[in-house]
């Protein structure tokens, strides 16, 4: 069947449709976690992969399918995999964050992630959710709509997946260990990548350049994923505009833009019309950073190549927003709106049962053995999260005492001028495995407030188990009296990861209708590691179908 697909005039991408049966079905995947030598930028090094592929295999499914992924761990690291953005209704056992919903899969063991794809279609992704292993262990998830349900936009001639990443010459775990022992941020990455390849602006990269062939006059769908560990990215194609149609597997009102902004954890689908003079055009990514923080600002490229144009033609670079272009970032995010049609409604909670206000804090704690005598740290509402030693979901399900507390404060202990003059003081934070308990089906509003503790910075926050609506955002301190009046409660963007603006705030709303324990964290791996995280314990509902499912028999033990 696969060879037939190659004969189709539309090109080999139709392969993916062949693998997706028309009816709801069970899709099975075998993931072998292993170590392979991979060469990039003139260096070869062993990296952890899935099935020897980098990026890993794309998981294809259709809305309504059951998916079973048997993960067998042949690497030296204990491992867990997160299916980022899958709602996992009642089924946190398949969510994946290590020590939150499961113990890791130990070297030599297997675990079957089983889940149903319900009420979602679009682009998501999967990645390792332990240590910094997601630097190389990641791949796309493509969920096709139910049979007979077309996209709410013209059918593209072809689809392509573009996965952005970060590459280190050194072993990433060694880089992190060194940073932690010195008390400094670990070395920044050496390159960005598109589909695992940095592109020809880097040395030794001619054969590590991704290219997609297009035909003049046709329209293509790009499924874009930012898997970078620490960098928000701008993306553009020279000479071509992009039409955004979906974010985080939720359709949006289409709008045209010269570039997109995508935070770690987010996905964005765009249509691109190959309407220019046939040629070779660079597709490029480079970070957005509007805080005084050194980051890897190098540009990765791949090629949008019109059919019949020889490789000797030099591609042109797109005009990307400058790395500190805050106004582009704010205006881009303001254009994102849910499609909100009868078929794809935006069901925004209008009444709020529980108001939460979390401050994001960076800080320095004393560390006598560190170079500067201090170690960088991070907190939410003045609490640095401490990872437990067994899975929190298991502790919740079996009512094991002493593993976590549910007294995470609804607001900061002492209000202060959050984004005022720099607050460089030692945070003096409280450490703890403290969670927020939510009543089943209650409606929640959470305002995430950046602060000037150490420095302001943009933070992409990810909630597991749910999508949420981004009802408002602003610069400066959130004003409880004035800002809610400006909320968009009609068609706000619905997503699973949101960038809180530098020195600003973001308000999200969701209905707590998925029982379980759900991680909530900054998706900058640097900050997650420093403790910028907590979790929600959503209680069971009264009915049998509103309770956490029993754990699978092969659930890994610690
Ligand atoms: C990977 O390369 C290193 C040298 O760079 C070599 O020692 C090692 O045997 C290789 N491993 C595999 C699995 O090929
Ligand atoms: C998962 O893969 C391992 C290793 O191949 C195999 O032993 C195990 O039976 C598989 N589990 C399931 C449920 O298929
Ligand atoms: C998936 O759906 C089937 C059929 O409704 C159900 O029996 C099963 O429990 C579901 N599995 C999960 C993990 O939700
Ligand atoms: C981090 O960078 C420094 C300076 O370039 C280098 O000396 C060090 O070896 C790097 N650390 C790792 C773990 O690669
Ligand atoms: C892209 O959009 C801008 C603004 O709408 C427009 O001025 C420009 O001509 C468009 N470029 C292309 C290549 O379509
Ligand atoms: C990238 O950062 C370097 C310093 O690390 C700076 O010299 C350079 O101008 C920056 N590039 C851009 C495009 O901002
Ligand atoms: C952005 O960076 C450029 C140099 O790369 C600098 O000239 C400009 O002042 C910066 N803008 C802001 C708002 O910081
Ligand atoms: C550590 O100390 C050096 C030298 O005093 C300084 O340049 C650097 O900014 C300090 N780093 C941090 C994270 O405090
Ligand atoms: C907060 O700090 C900023 C900058 O220092 C200042 O302009 C503002 O007036 C302060 N707000 C309050 C309520 O004190
Ligand atoms: C954080 O809590 C500590 C006590 O645990 C307190 O000393 C400190 O002032 C608090 N910081 C803030 C910013 O609330
Ligand atoms: C959740 O609450 C809403 C009212 O806020 C109600 O309409 C809905 O039926 C409830 N859902 C469940 C599963 O209890
Ligand atoms: C993997 O987990 C087991 C059980 O918790 C532990 O004994 C072992 O040290 C871990 N291995 C690594 C490399 O962390």
XYZ file of C-alpha atoms and ligand atoms in Angstrom:
726
model
C 0.000 0.000 0.000
C 2.815 2.353 0.826
C 4.397 1.929 -2.609
C 1.041 2.768 -4.241
C 0.996 6.047 -2.381
C 4.225 7.113 -4.049
C 2.466 6.940 -7.419
C -0.141 9.495 -6.452
C 0.248 12.843 -8.186
C -0.170 14.660 -4.882
C 3.166 13.345 -3.622
C 4.237 11.015 -0.891
C 2.629 12.962 1.935
C -0.599 11.169 1.118
C 1.123 8.206 2.697
C -0.107 9.439 6.024
C -3.741 9.182 4.934
C -3.201 5.570 3.922
C -2.073 4.663 7.394
C -5.215 6.187 8.871
C -8.217 3.956 8.465
C -11.582 5.555 7.798
C -13.314 4.122 10.881
C -12.460 4.500 14.534
C -9.781 1.975 15.224
C -6.947 1.068 17.511
C -3.575 2.392 16.424
C -0.576 0.548 17.794
C 2.962 1.862 18.002
C 6.152 0.333 19.372
C 8.580 2.924 20.766
C 12.069 1.625 21.507
C 14.016 4.096 23.609
C 17.621 3.611 22.589
C 20.915 5.398 22.110
C 22.223 6.235 18.637
C 25.203 8.162 17.359
C 24.016 11.216 15.481
C 26.195 13.698 13.638
C 25.388 17.410 13.428
C 27.525 20.539 12.918
C 30.735 18.546 12.404
C 30.320 16.626 15.699
C 29.032 13.090 16.277
C 27.577 12.116 19.619
C 25.325 9.493 21.149
C 21.785 10.730 21.771
C 18.680 9.101 23.201
C 16.177 8.424 20.403
C 12.940 6.585 19.723
C 13.428 3.770 17.186
C 16.732 5.332 16.159
C 14.994 8.336 14.629
C 15.630 12.005 15.277
C 13.106 13.580 15.523
C 11.147 10.506 16.562
C 8.267 8.924 14.626
C 5.046 10.849 14.024
C 2.016 9.326 15.736
C -0.960 9.447 13.327
C -4.495 8.981 14.644
C -8.010 9.996 13.843
C -10.432 11.620 16.271
C -12.259 8.761 18.004
C -9.359 6.305 17.746
C -7.765 4.381 20.572
C -3.997 4.639 20.623
C -1.656 2.145 22.246
C 2.031 2.922 22.432
C 4.300 0.313 23.965
C 7.397 2.127 25.197
C 10.364 -0.159 25.777
C 13.342 1.442 27.452
C 16.741 0.229 26.208
C 18.586 3.374 27.361
C 20.548 3.943 30.569
C 18.104 6.624 31.749
C 14.776 5.955 33.415
C 12.180 7.392 31.066
C 8.637 8.625 30.695
C 6.831 10.093 27.686
C 4.221 12.855 27.732
C 1.556 13.137 25.001
C 1.501 16.910 25.068
C -2.007 18.346 24.696
C -3.889 15.021 24.710
C -6.694 15.545 27.214
C -6.456 12.019 28.717
C -9.976 12.109 30.170
C -9.965 10.259 33.551
C -6.745 8.703 32.328
C -3.795 10.531 33.862
C -1.988 7.154 33.911
C -1.182 7.766 30.233
C -0.159 11.424 30.625
C 3.501 10.757 31.319
C 5.252 13.385 33.496
C 7.659 11.461 35.728
C 6.729 11.414 39.438
C 3.497 13.314 38.708
C 1.352 10.676 36.974
C 3.750 7.722 36.963
C 7.081 6.412 38.104
C 9.553 6.330 35.218
C 9.918 3.281 32.987
C 13.154 1.782 34.228
C 15.925 0.671 31.901
C 14.992 -2.720 30.457
C 11.237 -2.315 31.145
C 8.163 -1.496 29.054
C 4.961 0.424 29.655
C 1.951 0.626 27.369
C 0.449 4.119 27.094
C -3.250 3.555 26.187
C -5.550 6.432 25.479
C -8.576 7.471 23.459
C -8.486 10.523 21.215
C -11.742 12.271 22.079
C -12.979 15.699 21.008
C -9.646 16.786 19.539
C -8.125 16.986 16.101
C -5.033 18.799 14.886
C -1.333 18.921 15.652
C 0.109 17.959 19.028
C 3.388 16.328 19.989
C 5.052 13.894 22.366
C 8.269 14.200 24.337
C 10.294 12.727 27.180
C 9.108 14.185 30.506
C 12.062 13.552 32.779
C 15.403 15.373 33.180
C 16.258 17.286 29.950
C 15.858 14.184 27.781
C 13.224 15.863 25.645
C 16.161 17.637 23.953
C 16.306 14.636 21.593
C 13.265 12.501 22.489
C 10.338 14.145 20.721
C 8.024 13.812 17.724
C 4.745 14.989 16.210
C 1.204 13.781 16.837
C -1.178 14.328 13.904
C -4.875 13.804 14.654
C -7.086 13.801 11.564
C -10.742 14.878 11.899
C -13.471 12.220 12.007
C -14.316 10.667 8.638
C -16.567 13.011 6.656
C -15.605 16.074 8.716
C -13.580 18.400 6.497
C -11.130 20.991 7.714
C -12.814 24.403 8.158
C -10.486 25.737 5.440
C -9.742 24.690 1.842
C -8.131 21.288 1.613
C -4.388 21.761 1.123
C -2.538 20.098 -1.747
C -0.235 18.516 0.845
C 0.698 18.626 4.503
C 4.142 18.903 6.035
C 5.293 18.781 9.657
C 7.959 21.243 10.812
C 9.399 20.470 14.238
C 11.695 23.101 15.764
C 14.314 22.050 18.305
C 17.552 22.947 20.056
C 20.876 21.151 19.657
C 23.863 20.940 22.010
C 27.281 19.635 20.956
C 27.752 18.244 24.461
C 25.665 15.638 26.273
C 22.651 17.640 27.447
C 22.457 15.873 30.816
C 26.114 16.815 31.466
C 25.343 20.433 30.530
C 22.498 20.546 33.053
C 24.514 18.850 35.795
C 27.308 21.362 35.326
C 24.903 24.315 35.500
C 23.291 22.999 38.665
C 26.586 22.363 40.425
C 27.891 25.829 39.536
C 24.554 27.429 40.455
C 24.437 29.109 37.026
C 22.202 28.634 33.985
C 23.532 25.672 31.965
C 25.349 26.419 28.679
C 22.937 27.573 26.008
C 22.314 25.431 22.934
C 24.689 25.493 19.966
C 22.026 25.524 17.261
C 18.345 25.507 16.529
C 16.961 22.836 14.224
C 14.037 22.261 11.870
C 13.092 18.577 11.689
C 16.354 17.806 13.492
C 18.458 19.747 10.961
C 20.104 23.147 11.492
C 20.317 24.126 7.813
C 23.120 25.483 5.627
C 23.939 28.573 7.741
C 25.748 26.153 10.098
C 28.978 24.310 9.258
C 28.863 20.730 7.876
C 25.119 21.099 7.355
C 24.543 20.789 3.602
C 23.142 17.323 4.095
C 21.480 18.365 7.347
C 19.058 20.708 5.628
C 15.366 20.001 5.413
C 13.634 20.955 2.144
C 10.019 20.686 1.012
C 9.131 20.744 -2.647
C 6.125 22.799 -3.730
C 4.336 23.554 -6.970
C 3.442 27.066 -7.982
C -0.228 27.866 -7.420
C -0.833 25.200 -4.759
C -1.561 25.700 -1.067
C 0.187 23.709 1.652
C -0.606 23.052 5.311
C 2.366 23.298 7.664
C 2.008 21.648 11.075
C 4.525 23.546 13.187
C 5.734 22.451 16.635
C 8.170 24.178 18.986
C 9.987 21.485 20.965
C 12.839 23.819 22.003
C 13.814 23.540 25.651
C 14.135 27.203 26.443
C 13.448 29.425 23.436
C 10.321 31.093 22.093
C 10.723 31.299 18.335
C 9.724 33.452 15.386
C 9.180 31.620 12.077
C 8.793 33.013 8.567
C 9.170 31.996 4.911
C 10.944 34.406 2.577
C 8.510 36.074 0.176
C 5.414 34.257 1.480
C 2.728 35.151 3.988
C 1.289 32.557 6.352
C -2.377 32.058 7.250
C -2.797 30.784 10.803
C -5.682 28.263 11.030
C -5.033 26.267 14.217
C -3.107 26.456 17.495
C -2.590 23.609 19.975
C -5.061 21.415 18.022
C -7.887 23.990 18.119
C -9.070 25.795 14.972
C -8.668 29.572 14.919
C -10.223 32.379 12.924
C -7.820 32.491 9.974
C -5.531 35.516 9.705
C -2.576 36.348 7.527
C 0.812 37.225 8.966
C 4.391 37.630 7.757
C 5.724 35.586 10.712
C 4.441 33.491 13.598
C 5.528 33.388 17.243
C 5.579 29.983 18.909
C 6.552 29.179 22.504
C 8.038 25.870 23.672
C 5.176 23.395 23.911
C 2.918 25.162 21.425
C 1.832 24.069 17.952
C 0.600 26.236 15.072
C -0.904 25.151 11.751
C -0.557 27.569 8.863
C -1.554 27.550 5.205
C 0.999 28.828 2.737
C 0.170 29.624 -0.870
C 3.058 28.964 -3.246
C 2.258 32.096 -5.228
C 5.716 33.514 -5.856
C 8.168 33.270 -8.690
C 9.450 29.677 -8.710
C 12.660 29.648 -6.716
C 14.178 28.546 -3.435
C 13.067 30.383 -0.307
C 14.405 29.934 3.199
C 12.049 28.999 5.986
C 13.745 30.341 9.126
C 13.410 30.277 12.921
C 15.115 32.532 15.454
C 14.269 33.267 19.107
C 12.157 35.998 20.559
C 13.637 37.335 23.807
C 12.716 40.716 25.261
C 14.368 40.295 28.651
C 18.019 40.934 29.524
C 18.911 37.242 29.371
C 21.573 35.704 27.137
C 20.149 33.006 24.884
C 21.124 31.130 21.756
C 19.843 33.541 19.100
C 21.120 31.619 16.056
C 18.911 31.135 13.001
C 17.991 27.668 11.725
C 16.812 27.341 8.135
C 15.113 24.891 5.813
C 14.048 25.353 2.211
C 10.702 25.960 0.518
C 11.655 24.753 -2.918
C 9.575 25.150 -6.059
C 9.541 22.083 -8.299
C 12.138 22.105 -11.032
C 14.421 24.708 -9.458
C 17.994 23.426 -9.187
C 19.750 23.304 -5.831
C 22.394 25.666 -7.185
C 19.959 28.592 -6.846
C 20.763 30.430 -3.591
C 17.736 30.830 -1.345
C 16.730 34.198 0.094
C 16.290 34.750 3.844
C 12.972 35.973 5.240
C 12.691 39.165 7.222
C 12.192 37.831 10.770
C 11.084 40.182 13.555
C 14.121 41.280 15.574
C 14.739 39.106 18.664
C 13.499 41.833 21.026
C 10.387 42.800 19.004
C 7.876 42.920 21.876
C 5.274 44.814 19.872
C 5.239 42.168 17.120
C 4.812 39.478 19.800
C 1.955 41.267 21.574
C 0.080 42.129 18.379
C 0.539 38.604 16.987
C -0.919 37.051 20.143
C -3.839 39.485 20.057
C -4.831 38.195 16.603
C -5.343 34.644 17.884
C -9.059 33.883 18.287
C -10.994 30.619 18.485
C -12.928 29.763 15.336
C -16.081 29.480 17.485
C -18.579 28.058 14.990
C -21.536 25.749 15.783
C -19.361 22.755 14.794
C -16.317 24.001 16.714
C -17.701 26.159 19.544
C -15.687 27.992 22.192
C -17.361 26.983 25.466
C -15.851 29.654 27.709
C -16.761 29.485 31.417
C -18.673 32.722 32.087
C -19.140 32.283 35.824
C -16.050 31.575 37.956
C -16.211 29.299 41.026
C -12.556 29.638 42.005
C -10.202 32.576 41.462
C -6.488 31.848 41.540
C -3.591 34.292 41.257
C -0.058 32.886 40.855
C 3.117 34.968 40.794
C 6.153 33.764 38.878
C 9.381 34.314 40.801
C 13.015 33.780 39.912
C 15.606 34.034 42.643
C 18.949 33.127 44.100
C 19.404 30.928 47.130
C 22.624 30.571 49.118
C 24.858 27.759 47.877
C 28.288 27.631 49.520
C 29.689 25.181 46.936
C 28.528 27.219 43.912
C 30.787 29.664 41.991
C 28.984 32.794 43.125
C 27.883 31.342 46.453
C 24.336 31.292 45.117
C 22.118 28.994 43.109
C 19.335 30.132 40.793
C 15.868 29.020 41.750
C 12.249 29.679 40.840
C 8.864 29.659 42.540
C 5.131 30.094 42.070
C 3.454 32.092 44.839
C 6.721 31.917 46.731
C 6.783 28.106 46.662
C 9.567 26.149 45.015
C 8.054 22.817 44.046
C 9.805 19.723 45.371
C 9.518 16.613 43.217
C 8.088 13.616 45.102
C 9.638 10.155 44.983
C 6.517 8.314 43.833
C 3.854 9.305 41.313
C 1.406 11.878 42.741
C -1.521 10.362 40.838
C -0.885 7.005 42.484
C -0.642 8.659 45.909
C -3.947 10.440 45.235
C -5.700 7.346 43.867
C -4.641 5.088 46.744
C -4.930 7.902 49.280
C -1.313 7.517 50.400
C -0.612 10.097 53.095
C 2.473 12.257 53.401
C 3.379 12.472 49.693
C 1.842 15.878 48.948
C -0.247 18.605 50.537
C -3.196 20.427 48.978
C -2.567 23.797 50.613
C -1.020 25.654 47.696
C -2.162 29.262 48.299
C -4.811 30.768 45.989
C -2.824 34.022 45.950
C 0.635 35.256 46.990
C 1.194 35.379 50.755
C 2.102 39.083 50.626
C 1.005 41.246 47.691
C 3.791 43.489 46.344
C 4.515 45.695 43.341
C 5.047 42.649 41.112
C 6.533 44.326 38.065
C 7.931 47.432 39.751
C 11.559 48.141 40.537
C 13.808 45.060 40.315
C 13.490 42.872 43.386
C 16.838 41.208 43.655
C 16.459 39.886 47.171
C 17.035 36.276 47.992
C 13.609 34.738 47.514
C 13.533 33.025 50.876
C 10.988 30.732 49.333
C 9.197 27.889 50.957
C 9.889 24.492 49.466
C 7.218 21.869 49.217
C 5.141 19.419 47.230
C 2.077 21.593 47.532
C -0.870 21.214 45.146
C -4.168 22.981 44.436
C -7.314 20.941 45.052
C -10.235 21.605 42.686
C -13.824 20.410 42.971
C -15.006 18.318 40.040
C -16.617 20.448 37.306
C -15.850 23.730 39.069
C -14.898 26.663 36.864
C -11.484 28.151 37.466
C -9.865 31.442 36.581
C -6.118 31.579 36.986
C -4.139 34.793 36.547
C -0.430 34.133 36.024
C 1.558 37.246 36.966
C 5.190 37.703 35.927
C 7.334 39.553 38.476
C 10.565 41.485 38.562
C 12.058 39.136 41.133
C 15.593 38.938 39.709
C 14.280 39.788 36.230
C 11.090 39.989 34.227
C 10.835 37.339 31.507
C 8.251 35.674 29.286
C 7.148 32.268 30.606
C 5.212 29.682 28.556
C 2.909 27.868 31.008
C 1.520 24.433 30.178
C -1.439 22.738 31.854
C -1.714 18.967 31.508
C -5.056 17.203 30.993
C -6.907 20.301 29.781
C -7.214 23.048 27.251
C -7.935 26.488 28.669
C -9.178 29.776 27.263
C -6.806 32.744 27.293
C -9.392 35.372 28.260
C -7.048 38.291 28.908
C -3.476 39.458 28.980
C -1.654 42.698 29.749
C 1.594 44.403 30.687
C 2.339 45.427 34.274
C 0.399 44.372 37.358
C -2.985 42.692 36.952
C -5.757 44.940 38.222
C -8.578 42.861 39.788
C -10.965 45.788 39.493
C -10.348 46.950 35.941
C -8.820 44.180 33.827
C -11.648 41.589 33.882
C -13.914 44.100 32.088
C -11.568 43.835 29.097
C -11.684 40.022 28.864
C -12.637 38.293 25.621
C -15.321 35.797 26.705
C -16.660 35.240 23.162
C -13.857 33.752 21.054
C -10.644 33.723 23.127
C -7.867 31.421 21.939
C -8.129 27.917 23.378
C -4.836 26.166 23.997
C -2.727 24.074 26.372
C 0.362 26.325 26.614
C 0.377 30.112 26.894
C 3.197 32.637 26.950
C 2.863 35.055 29.870
C 4.305 38.333 28.541
C 7.532 39.740 29.968
C 6.575 41.884 32.962
C 2.885 41.179 32.393
C 0.047 38.787 33.156
C -2.267 36.319 31.480
C -5.708 35.181 32.640
C -6.936 31.706 31.707
C -10.219 29.901 32.396
C -11.114 26.231 32.347
C -13.750 23.847 33.698
C -12.207 21.255 36.016
C -14.077 18.307 34.489
C -11.171 15.888 34.163
C -10.466 14.150 37.492
C -6.873 13.322 38.373
C -3.562 15.004 39.120
C -2.453 17.455 36.440
C 0.933 19.095 36.204
C 1.099 22.876 35.665
C 4.529 24.253 34.823
C 6.694 26.674 32.920
C 7.669 24.914 29.676
C 11.157 26.440 29.753
C 13.025 23.365 30.964
C 15.449 25.611 32.807
C 12.675 27.031 34.981
C 10.823 23.745 35.470
C 14.042 22.334 36.876
C 14.356 25.289 39.259
C 10.882 24.604 40.689
C 8.491 26.747 38.615
C 5.662 24.244 38.796
C 2.781 22.825 40.808
C -0.120 20.466 40.102
C -3.906 20.456 40.341
C -5.704 17.634 42.113
C -9.126 17.486 40.492
C -11.493 15.462 42.640
C -13.772 12.763 41.296
C -17.348 13.615 40.383
C -20.336 11.800 41.851
C -21.030 9.550 38.878
C -19.089 6.447 37.912
C -17.957 8.016 34.629
C -16.542 11.036 36.488
C -13.843 9.172 38.382
C -10.210 8.394 37.688
C -9.912 5.067 35.829
C -8.107 2.240 37.637
C -4.336 2.153 37.002
C -3.060 -0.111 34.214
C -1.525 -3.389 35.387
C 1.886 -2.542 33.940
C 2.099 0.918 35.580
C 5.817 1.353 36.389
C 6.847 1.245 40.045
C 9.514 3.414 41.657
C 29.360 6.207 18.937
O 30.548 6.913 18.645
C 31.572 6.764 19.636
C 32.722 7.637 19.231
O 32.284 8.922 18.960
C 31.982 5.315 19.715
O 32.929 5.159 20.752
C 30.757 4.470 20.012
O 31.096 3.097 19.955
C 29.653 4.720 19.005
N 28.466 4.010 19.451
C 27.648 3.393 18.611
C 26.440 2.731 19.228
O 27.854 3.359 17.417
C 6.116 -4.188 24.730
O 7.373 -4.470 24.128
C 8.136 -5.393 24.875
C 9.505 -5.476 24.218
O 9.377 -5.748 22.854
C 7.443 -6.728 24.885
O 8.186 -7.639 25.662
C 6.078 -6.536 25.513
O 5.355 -7.735 25.446
C 5.301 -5.450 24.784
N 4.079 -5.211 25.520
C 2.897 -5.260 24.948
C 1.746 -5.035 25.835
O 2.764 -5.481 23.752
C -11.530 4.183 25.573
O -12.836 4.031 25.097
C -13.368 2.731 25.323
C -14.704 2.654 24.621
O -15.515 3.710 25.021
C -13.484 2.489 26.819
O -13.961 1.199 27.061
C -12.095 2.630 27.430
O -12.170 2.531 28.829
C -11.477 3.960 27.082
N -10.109 3.940 27.527
C -9.540 4.970 28.142
C -8.113 4.786 28.568
O -10.120 6.010 28.377
C 30.038 24.911 28.921
O 30.733 25.950 28.245
C 32.031 26.180 28.774
C 32.578 27.413 28.092
O 32.442 27.320 26.716
C 32.891 24.945 28.533
O 34.168 25.143 29.064
C 32.226 23.762 29.220
O 32.949 22.573 28.941
C 30.796 23.597 28.749
N 30.152 22.566 29.536
C 29.724 21.411 29.023
C 29.091 20.442 29.984
O 29.804 21.139 27.853
C 1.726 39.693 2.685
O 0.768 40.453 3.390
C 1.060 41.850 3.358
C 0.057 42.530 4.269
O -1.226 42.076 4.014
C 0.983 42.344 1.928
O 1.311 43.704 1.897
C 1.973 41.576 1.088
O 1.856 41.926 -0.272
C 1.745 40.084 1.204
N 2.807 39.378 0.547
C 2.587 38.323 -0.228
C 3.813 37.702 -0.817
O 1.497 37.865 -0.444
C 22.833 37.477 19.091
O 23.548 37.577 20.295
C 24.859 38.103 20.123
C 25.524 38.114 21.486
O 25.397 36.870 22.107
C 24.797 39.508 19.559
O 26.088 39.970 19.307
C 24.002 39.491 18.252
O 23.801 40.816 17.801
C 22.643 38.852 18.481
N 21.953 38.729 17.209
C 20.768 39.279 17.009
C 20.164 39.022 15.684
O 20.192 39.887 17.875
C 16.402 45.747 20.176
O 17.721 45.361 19.826
C 18.402 46.297 18.991
C 19.758 45.735 18.660
O 19.691 44.401 18.370
C 18.512 47.625 19.710
O 19.076 48.569 18.832
C 17.137 48.091 20.153
O 17.279 49.242 20.950
C 16.433 47.041 20.960
N 15.077 47.481 21.237
C 14.565 47.436 22.435
C 13.146 47.885 22.557
O 15.186 47.017 23.398
C 28.365 35.205 38.957
O 29.477 36.017 39.191
C 30.067 36.564 38.028
C 31.322 37.269 38.433
O 31.110 38.052 39.565
C 29.063 37.484 37.363
O 29.590 38.012 36.177
C 27.825 36.691 37.035
O 26.810 37.536 36.505
C 27.289 36.000 38.257
N 26.202 35.142 37.848
C 25.069 35.081 38.494
C 24.045 34.171 37.939
O 24.869 35.701 39.486
C 5.215 49.905 40.958
O 6.505 50.214 40.490
C 6.517 51.018 39.328
C 7.956 51.142 38.844
O 8.820 51.396 39.893
C 5.898 52.365 39.669
O 5.853 53.159 38.499
C 4.487 52.147 40.182
O 3.935 53.369 40.603
C 4.485 51.170 41.330
N 3.105 50.858 41.665
C 2.646 50.915 42.894
C 1.215 50.557 43.077
O 3.356 51.224 43.826
C 8.571 34.180 50.713
O 8.428 33.480 51.910
C 9.432 33.766 52.858
C 9.179 32.929 54.081
O 8.997 31.612 53.741
C 9.403 35.227 53.237
O 10.475 35.499 54.084
C 9.546 36.039 51.984
O 9.378 37.399 52.294
C 8.514 35.647 50.987
N 8.748 36.376 49.766
C 7.779 36.966 49.076
C 8.219 37.675 47.831
O 6.625 36.899 49.385
C -20.860 20.837 34.952
O -21.509 22.020 35.375
C -22.347 22.588 34.380
C -22.929 23.863 34.955
O -21.881 24.709 35.303
C -23.451 21.638 34.011
O -24.210 22.193 32.962
C -22.832 20.338 33.526
O -23.838 19.404 33.295
C -21.887 19.798 34.565
N -21.189 18.656 34.006
C -21.003 17.543 34.689
C -20.240 16.466 33.972
O -21.384 17.398 35.829
C 16.011 4.151 37.807
O 15.035 3.933 38.783
C 15.407 2.958 39.761
C 14.222 2.768 40.688
O 13.762 3.980 41.190
C 16.636 3.453 40.513
O 17.057 2.463 41.429
C 17.766 3.715 39.520
O 18.870 4.284 40.185
C 17.293 4.673 38.448
N 18.326 4.785 37.435
C 18.842 5.953 37.072
C 19.904 5.920 36.017
O 18.486 7.015 37.552
